[in-house]
């Protein structure tokens, strides 16, 4: 399968690259600064320059793919609307399968992550908080799965991520949600692309 990965230079995006390549997929990593992936080499990896604020660079790559995985995040100083620009660029390509990473506590999962976490998330994301909800809505559709992971860590994979549709989640956290390894989130997203079980839904990963 040919998979395009957005946000490939970030901590979660790099884990997505690792998992997808280990499973034998052909991977196209989109990066605003391709040199940031100069140390990542693999026979099935192609690194292509793209910028969500030049949407055709993203849309054209996504049109050539079997599936798209986005681990696009908000970096300090990023222009307003970065996430929604990426989501719209993907949606315009109409790929067959999409796995999009949002955030627990934003968009459809607002107030589900805990009051303290809500406060922290809003402070950290600033204008990006509202944009997360806009982005989720822009990319949502019958072929898309929106992932809302709990607190992300750089710890080792457990190999047992729980993926639960938000509609079926039987809990909300009072102050702070639990933690999940980025590697486990990456595994869940690649698995969903390979065998869609939650297309058209928002899911929580923990």
CSV table of C-alpha atoms in Angstrom, one decimal:
chain,number,residue,atom,x,y,z
A,1,UNK,CA,0.0,0.0,0.0
A,2,UNK,CA,1.2,3.5,-0.8
A,3,UNK,CA,0.8,5.7,2.3
A,4,UNK,CA,1.3,9.4,2.5
A,5,UNK,CA,2.3,10.7,5.9
A,6,UNK,CA,1.8,14.3,7.0
A,7,UNK,CA,3.5,15.6,10.1
A,8,UNK,CA,6.3,13.1,9.4
A,9,UNK,CA,9.1,15.1,11.1
A,10,UNK,CA,7.3,15.2,14.4
A,11,UNK,CA,7.6,12.7,17.3
A,12,UNK,CA,4.4,10.8,16.4
A,13,UNK,CA,4.9,11.1,12.7
A,14,UNK,CA,8.3,9.5,12.9
A,15,UNK,CA,6.7,6.6,14.8
A,16,UNK,CA,4.2,6.3,12.0
A,17,UNK,CA,7.0,6.1,9.4
A,18,UNK,CA,8.7,3.3,11.4
A,19,UNK,CA,5.5,1.2,11.8
A,20,UNK,CA,4.4,1.6,8.2
A,21,UNK,CA,7.9,0.8,6.8
A,22,UNK,CA,8.3,-2.2,9.1
A,23,UNK,CA,5.0,-3.5,7.7
A,24,UNK,CA,6.2,-3.3,4.1
A,25,UNK,CA,4.3,-0.3,2.9
A,26,UNK,CA,5.6,2.2,0.4
A,27,UNK,CA,5.7,5.5,2.3
A,28,UNK,CA,5.8,9.1,1.1
A,29,UNK,CA,6.7,11.4,3.9
A,30,UNK,CA,5.6,15.0,3.3
A,31,UNK,CA,7.7,17.6,5.1
A,32,UNK,CA,8.0,21.4,4.9
A,33,UNK,CA,11.8,20.8,5.5
A,34,UNK,CA,12.8,17.5,4.0
A,35,UNK,CA,16.3,17.9,5.4
A,36,UNK,CA,14.7,17.2,8.8
A,37,UNK,CA,14.4,13.5,7.7
A,38,UNK,CA,17.9,13.3,6.2
A,39,UNK,CA,18.8,10.7,8.8
A,40,UNK,CA,15.9,8.4,7.9
A,41,UNK,CA,16.7,6.1,5.1
A,42,UNK,CA,14.7,3.1,3.7
A,43,UNK,CA,14.2,1.6,0.3
A,44,UNK,CA,10.4,2.1,0.5
A,45,UNK,CA,10.6,5.7,1.8
A,46,UNK,CA,10.3,8.8,-0.4
A,47,UNK,CA,10.6,12.2,1.2
A,48,UNK,CA,8.8,15.0,-0.6
A,49,UNK,CA,8.7,18.7,0.2
A,50,UNK,CA,5.1,20.0,0.9
A,51,UNK,CA,3.5,22.7,2.9
A,52,UNK,CA,-0.1,22.8,4.1
A,53,UNK,CA,-0.1,26.5,3.3
A,54,UNK,CA,0.6,25.6,-0.3
A,55,UNK,CA,-2.2,23.1,-0.3
A,56,UNK,CA,-1.7,21.8,-3.8
A,57,UNK,CA,1.7,20.3,-2.7
A,58,UNK,CA,-0.2,18.2,-0.2
A,59,UNK,CA,-3.3,17.5,-2.3
A,60,UNK,CA,-1.3,16.3,-5.3
A,61,UNK,CA,0.7,13.8,-3.2
A,62,UNK,CA,-2.5,12.5,-1.5
A,63,UNK,CA,-4.2,11.9,-4.9
A,64,UNK,CA,-1.4,9.4,-5.7
A,65,UNK,CA,-1.8,7.5,-2.5
A,66,UNK,CA,-3.9,4.5,-1.4
A,67,UNK,CA,-4.1,6.1,2.1
A,68,UNK,CA,-3.2,9.1,4.1
A,69,UNK,CA,-2.1,9.3,7.7
A,70,UNK,CA,-1.7,12.6,9.4
A,71,UNK,CA,0.2,13.2,12.7
A,72,UNK,CA,0.3,16.9,11.9
A,73,UNK,CA,0.7,19.0,15.1
A,74,UNK,CA,1.0,22.6,16.2
A,75,UNK,CA,4.5,23.9,16.7
A,76,UNK,CA,5.3,27.1,18.5
A,77,UNK,CA,5.0,30.0,16.1
A,78,UNK,CA,3.0,28.1,13.5
A,79,UNK,CA,0.6,30.2,11.5
A,80,UNK,CA,-3.0,30.2,12.5
A,81,UNK,CA,-5.1,27.6,10.6
A,82,UNK,CA,-2.2,25.2,10.0
A,83,UNK,CA,-4.2,22.1,11.1
A,84,UNK,CA,-7.3,23.0,9.2
A,85,UNK,CA,-5.3,23.8,6.1
A,86,UNK,CA,-3.8,20.4,6.2
A,87,UNK,CA,-7.2,18.8,6.8
A,88,UNK,CA,-8.7,20.6,3.8
A,89,UNK,CA,-5.8,19.7,1.6
A,90,UNK,CA,-6.3,16.0,2.4
A,91,UNK,CA,-10.1,16.2,2.0
A,92,UNK,CA,-9.7,17.8,-1.4
A,93,UNK,CA,-7.7,14.8,-2.6
A,94,UNK,CA,-10.5,12.4,-1.7
A,95,UNK,CA,-8.2,9.6,-0.7
A,96,UNK,CA,-9.7,6.1,-0.1
A,97,UNK,CA,-8.6,5.9,3.5
A,98,UNK,CA,-7.6,8.6,6.0
A,99,UNK,CA,-6.3,8.3,9.6
A,100,UNK,CA,-6.1,11.8,11.2
A,101,UNK,CA,-4.7,12.5,14.6
A,102,UNK,CA,-6.5,15.2,16.6
A,103,UNK,CA,-6.4,15.7,20.4
A,104,UNK,CA,-8.5,14.3,23.3
A,105,UNK,CA,-10.2,17.3,24.9
A,106,UNK,CA,-10.8,19.2,21.6
A,107,UNK,CA,-13.5,18.9,19.0
A,108,UNK,CA,-15.9,16.1,19.6
A,109,UNK,CA,-14.1,15.0,22.8
A,110,UNK,CA,-14.4,18.4,24.4
A,111,UNK,CA,-14.6,18.1,28.2
A,112,UNK,CA,-13.8,14.4,28.2
A,113,UNK,CA,-10.2,14.6,29.1
A,114,UNK,CA,-10.4,16.2,32.6
A,115,UNK,CA,-10.7,19.8,33.8
A,116,UNK,CA,-7.0,20.3,34.5
A,117,UNK,CA,-6.0,18.8,31.1
A,118,UNK,CA,-8.6,21.1,29.4
A,119,UNK,CA,-7.0,24.1,30.9
A,120,UNK,CA,-3.4,23.0,30.0
A,121,UNK,CA,-4.5,22.1,26.4
A,122,UNK,CA,-6.0,25.5,25.8
A,123,UNK,CA,-3.0,27.3,27.2
A,124,UNK,CA,-0.5,25.3,25.2
A,125,UNK,CA,-2.4,25.3,21.9
A,126,UNK,CA,-3.6,28.9,22.0
A,127,UNK,CA,-5.3,29.7,18.7
A,128,UNK,CA,-4.6,26.1,17.7
A,129,UNK,CA,-7.2,24.8,20.1
A,130,UNK,CA,-10.2,26.0,18.1
A,131,UNK,CA,-8.4,25.0,14.9
A,132,UNK,CA,-8.2,21.4,16.0
A,133,UNK,CA,-12.0,21.2,16.0
A,134,UNK,CA,-12.2,22.8,12.6
A,135,UNK,CA,-9.6,20.4,11.2
A,136,UNK,CA,-11.4,17.3,12.6
A,137,UNK,CA,-14.6,18.4,10.9
A,138,UNK,CA,-12.9,19.2,7.6
A,139,UNK,CA,-11.3,15.8,7.3
A,140,UNK,CA,-14.2,13.8,8.7
A,141,UNK,CA,-16.1,11.5,6.4
A,142,UNK,CA,-17.1,7.9,5.7
A,143,UNK,CA,-13.5,7.0,4.7
A,144,UNK,CA,-11.8,8.8,7.6
A,145,UNK,CA,-11.0,7.8,11.1
A,146,UNK,CA,-10.2,10.7,13.5
A,147,UNK,CA,-7.9,9.6,16.4
A,148,UNK,CA,-8.1,11.4,19.8
A,149,UNK,CA,-5.2,9.9,21.8
A,150,UNK,CA,-4.8,10.6,25.5
A,151,UNK,CA,-1.6,12.2,26.8
A,152,UNK,CA,1.3,11.3,24.5
A,153,UNK,CA,4.6,10.0,25.8
A,154,UNK,CA,7.9,9.0,24.1
A,155,UNK,CA,7.9,5.7,26.0
A,156,UNK,CA,8.2,2.3,24.5
A,157,UNK,CA,5.3,0.7,22.7
A,158,UNK,CA,3.1,-1.7,24.8
A,159,UNK,CA,1.8,-3.3,21.7
A,160,UNK,CA,-1.7,-3.2,23.1
A,161,UNK,CA,-3.3,0.2,22.4
A,162,UNK,CA,-7.0,0.4,23.2
A,163,UNK,CA,-9.0,2.0,20.4
A,164,UNK,CA,-12.6,2.9,21.4
A,165,UNK,CA,-15.1,4.9,19.4
A,166,UNK,CA,-15.9,8.1,21.3
A,167,UNK,CA,-19.6,7.3,21.2
A,168,UNK,CA,-18.9,4.1,23.1
A,169,UNK,CA,-16.4,5.5,25.6
A,170,UNK,CA,-17.7,4.7,29.1
A,171,UNK,CA,-15.6,7.2,30.9
A,172,UNK,CA,-14.5,10.8,31.2
A,173,UNK,CA,-11.5,11.7,33.3
A,174,UNK,CA,-11.9,14.2,36.2
A,175,UNK,CA,-8.6,16.0,36.1
A,176,UNK,CA,-6.1,14.3,33.7
A,177,UNK,CA,-6.4,11.5,31.3
A,178,UNK,CA,-3.9,8.5,31.3
A,179,UNK,CA,-0.9,8.3,29.0
A,180,UNK,CA,-0.2,6.4,25.8
A,181,UNK,CA,3.0,5.9,23.9
A,182,UNK,CA,3.3,7.6,20.5
A,183,UNK,CA,4.5,4.3,19.2
A,184,UNK,CA,1.2,2.7,20.2
A,185,UNK,CA,-0.8,5.5,18.6
A,186,UNK,CA,1.2,5.0,15.4
A,187,UNK,CA,0.5,1.3,15.4
A,188,UNK,CA,-3.2,1.9,15.9
A,189,UNK,CA,-3.3,4.4,13.0
A,190,UNK,CA,-1.5,2.1,10.6
A,191,UNK,CA,-3.6,-0.8,11.6
A,192,UNK,CA,-6.8,1.2,10.9
A,193,UNK,CA,-5.5,2.1,7.4
A,194,UNK,CA,-4.7,-1.6,6.7
A,195,UNK,CA,-8.1,-2.9,8.0
A,196,UNK,CA,-10.6,-0.1,8.7
A,197,UNK,CA,-12.7,-0.9,11.7
A,198,UNK,CA,-13.8,2.6,12.6
A,199,UNK,CA,-14.2,4.5,9.4
A,200,UNK,CA,-16.4,7.5,9.8
A,201,UNK,CA,-15.8,7.8,13.5
A,202,UNK,CA,-13.8,9.6,16.1
A,203,UNK,CA,-11.9,7.1,18.3
A,204,UNK,CA,-10.0,7.5,21.6
A,205,UNK,CA,-6.6,5.8,22.0
A,206,UNK,CA,-5.4,4.9,25.4
